[in-house]
Coordinates of C-alpha atoms in Angstrom, one line a residue:
M1 CA 70.3 43.1 3.2
N2 CA 67.7 43.0 6.0
R3 CA 65.2 44.7 3.7
I4 CA 65.8 42.1 1.0
I5 CA 65.4 39.2 3.5
K6 CA 62.2 40.7 4.9
K7 CA 60.8 41.2 1.4
K8 CA 61.6 37.6 0.4
T9 CA 60.1 36.4 3.7
S10 CA 56.9 38.3 3.1
M11 CA 56.6 37.0 -0.4
L12 CA 57.2 33.5 0.9
I13 CA 54.4 33.9 3.4
V14 CA 52.0 35.2 0.8
C15 CA 52.8 32.3 -1.5
V16 CA 52.3 29.7 1.3
L17 CA 48.9 31.3 2.1
L18 CA 47.9 31.3 -1.5
L19 CA 48.9 27.6 -1.9
S20 CA 47.0 26.7 1.2
L21 CA 43.9 28.3 -0.2
V22 CA 44.3 26.5 -3.5
F23 CA 44.8 23.1 -2.0
T24 CA 42.0 23.6 0.5
G25 CA 39.7 24.3 -2.5
C26 CA 41.0 21.4 -4.5
G27 CA 40.7 19.0 -1.5
Q28 CA 37.1 19.8 -0.7
K29 CA 35.7 16.9 1.3
T30 CA 32.7 15.0 0.1
E31 CA 29.7 15.4 2.4
T32 CA 29.1 12.2 4.3
P33 CA 25.7 10.4 4.0
E34 CA 25.0 11.2 7.7
Q35 CA 25.6 14.9 7.1
A36 CA 23.4 14.9 4.0
V37 CA 20.5 13.2 6.0
T38 CA 21.0 15.6 8.9
N39 CA 21.0 18.7 6.6
A40 CA 18.0 17.4 4.6
L41 CA 15.9 16.7 7.7
N42 CA 16.9 20.0 9.3
A43 CA 15.8 21.7 6.1
I44 CA 12.4 20.0 6.3
K45 CA 12.1 21.2 9.9
K46 CA 12.6 24.8 8.7
L47 CA 10.6 24.2 5.5
D48 CA 13.7 25.4 3.6
I49 CA 12.5 24.5 0.1
D50 CA 15.8 25.4 -1.6
T51 CA 17.9 23.2 0.6
M52 CA 15.3 20.4 0.4
R53 CA 15.6 20.4 -3.4
K54 CA 19.4 20.0 -3.1
Y55 CA 19.0 16.7 -1.2
F56 CA 15.9 15.1 -2.7
N57 CA 15.6 13.5 -6.2
D58 CA 13.5 15.2 -8.9
D59 CA 10.2 13.7 -7.5
G60 CA 10.9 15.7 -4.4
L61 CA 10.2 14.9 -0.8
Y62 CA 6.7 13.8 -1.3
G63 CA 6.6 12.3 -4.8
S64 CA 4.0 13.0 -7.5
D65 CA 1.5 10.3 -6.2
S66 CA 1.6 10.8 -2.5
G67 CA -1.2 13.3 -2.4
T68 CA 0.7 15.7 -0.2
D69 CA 1.2 18.5 -2.8
E70 CA -1.8 20.3 -1.4
L71 CA -0.6 19.8 2.2
L72 CA 2.6 21.6 1.6
E73 CA 0.6 24.5 0.2
D74 CA -0.6 25.0 3.8
E75 CA 2.7 26.6 4.8
E76 CA 1.7 27.6 8.4
G77 CA 0.3 24.2 9.1
M78 CA 3.3 22.4 7.7
K79 CA 5.8 24.6 9.5
L80 CA 4.1 23.7 12.7
L81 CA 4.1 20.0 11.9
F82 CA 7.7 19.9 10.8
S83 CA 8.9 22.0 13.7
K84 CA 7.7 19.2 16.0
M85 CA 9.8 16.6 14.1
S86 CA 13.0 15.2 15.6
F87 CA 15.4 12.6 14.4
K88 CA 18.3 10.4 15.4
I89 CA 20.7 8.7 13.1
I90 CA 21.2 5.1 14.2
S91 CA 23.8 3.8 11.7
S92 CA 25.0 4.2 8.2
S93 CA 26.8 2.1 5.5
E94 CA 28.3 3.0 2.1
K95 CA 28.9 0.9 -0.9
G96 CA 30.3 2.6 -4.0
D97 CA 28.1 5.5 -4.9
T98 CA 25.2 4.4 -2.7
A99 CA 24.6 4.6 1.0
T100 CA 21.9 3.7 3.6
V101 CA 21.4 5.7 6.7
K102 CA 19.1 4.1 9.3
T103 CA 17.3 6.9 11.1
E104 CA 14.6 7.3 13.8
I105 CA 12.1 10.0 12.9
T106 CA 9.7 11.2 15.5
N107 CA 6.7 13.5 14.8
I108 CA 3.2 14.1 15.9
D109 CA 1.0 11.0 15.5
M110 CA -1.0 12.4 12.7
A111 CA -3.3 9.3 12.4
S112 CA -5.2 10.3 15.5
V113 CA -5.1 14.0 14.6
M114 CA -6.5 13.4 11.2
V115 CA -9.4 11.4 12.6
E116 CA -10.3 14.4 14.8
Y117 CA -9.8 16.8 12.0
F118 CA -12.1 15.0 9.6
D119 CA -14.8 14.5 12.3
Q120 CA -14.8 18.2 13.3
A121 CA -14.4 19.5 9.7
F122 CA -17.3 17.3 8.5
S123 CA -19.5 18.6 11.4
M124 CA -18.6 22.2 10.5
V125 CA -19.4 21.7 6.8
F126 CA -22.7 19.8 7.6
S127 CA -23.8 22.5 10.0
N128 CA -23.0 25.2 7.5
A129 CA -25.0 23.4 4.8
L130 CA -28.1 23.6 7.1
A131 CA -27.6 27.3 8.0
G132 CA -29.6 28.6 5.1
D133 CA -29.1 32.3 4.5
G134 CA -26.6 32.5 7.4
A135 CA -24.3 30.0 5.7
K136 CA -20.7 31.0 5.4
S137 CA -19.0 31.2 2.0
D138 CA -16.7 28.6 0.6
E139 CA -13.7 30.9 1.3
E140 CA -14.8 31.3 4.9
M141 CA -15.3 27.6 5.4
E142 CA -11.8 26.9 3.9
A143 CA -10.3 29.4 6.3
L144 CA -12.1 27.8 9.3
T145 CA -11.0 24.2 8.4
E146 CA -7.4 25.4 7.8
Q147 CA -7.4 27.0 11.3
L148 CA -8.9 23.8 12.7
F149 CA -5.9 21.9 11.3
I150 CA -3.5 24.4 12.8
D151 CA -5.1 24.4 16.2
L152 CA -5.0 20.6 16.4
I153 CA -1.3 20.5 15.5
K154 CA -0.5 23.3 18.1
R155 CA -1.8 21.2 21.0
E156 CA 1.0 20.4 23.5
D157 CA -0.5 17.0 24.5
N158 CA -0.5 15.4 21.0
Q159 CA 0.8 11.9 20.9
M160 CA 4.1 11.4 19.2
K161 CA 5.0 8.6 16.7
T162 CA 8.5 7.3 16.1
T163 CA 9.4 5.4 12.9
T164 CA 12.7 3.8 12.0
V165 CA 13.5 4.1 8.3
D166 CA 16.4 3.1 6.0
I167 CA 17.1 6.2 4.1
K168 CA 18.7 5.4 0.7
L169 CA 21.1 7.8 -0.9
T170 CA 23.1 8.1 -4.1
K171 CA 26.3 10.1 -4.5
N172 CA 25.9 13.4 -6.3
K173 CA 29.3 15.1 -6.9
N174 CA 30.4 16.2 -3.4
S175 CA 27.1 15.5 -1.8
W176 CA 24.3 12.9 -1.7
K177 CA 20.8 12.7 -3.1
I178 CA 18.0 11.1 -1.0
E179 CA 15.8 8.6 -2.7
S180 CA 12.3 9.5 -1.5
N181 CA 9.8 6.6 -0.9
D182 CA 6.5 6.1 0.8
E183 CA 8.0 4.9 4.1
L184 CA 10.2 8.0 4.4
Q185 CA 7.4 10.3 3.4
D186 CA 5.0 8.8 5.9
A187 CA 7.6 9.0 8.8
I188 CA 8.3 12.6 8.1
F189 CA 4.6 13.5 8.1
G190 CA 3.9 11.5 11.3
G191 CA 1.9 8.8 9.6
M192 CA -0.4 11.4 7.9
I193 CA -0.1 9.9 4.4
S194 CA -1.0 6.4 5.4
S195 CA -3.8 7.5 7.6
M196 CA -5.4 9.6 4.9
E197 CA -5.0 6.8 2.4
E198 CA -6.7 4.4 4.8
M199 CA -9.6 6.8 5.5
L200 CA -10.1 7.5 1.8
G201 CA -10.1 3.7 1.1
E202 CA -7.0 3.8 -1.1
Q203 CA -5.4 0.8 0.7

């Protein structure tokens, strides 16, 4: 009798555990907009491209017209830039399948950095053009200007810029997709995009 009771008890425990696993899977909670924004921005800090693709729409973080495709190719420089980024979620609101998460994003003030970068890079290129037979190759100059960009970002005394943005999201199954726009892109890049557009006369 005791053996039968023990066997039935063991089977009951197994059934309860199996049911709990089933219901846990079925009741998977939808990620909140705040969690989605936090995960997405942390992915940017780590330059985790796969996770970034999960949270941003088809046009990506930077959009097809923002001019930052080439910037992201400079992986070392971008890792340094994004590693300096911090953020703070201020508030959030949901309405149906859409949400807005007001977020403070802080990064290096790239407006001042880019002014220095272009001044020094132009000087390097101009001097090389006058070097005659001792001039460096295009590949060498490209490496030098890339290193210049990295050195400027590495400085510990760079000014920081904080921008408050309303991050728009749309529900995507159990998660959310972030609607990338110029304001969000510029905040993440520390004002780099707007400063480059201004210097290139695109505004």
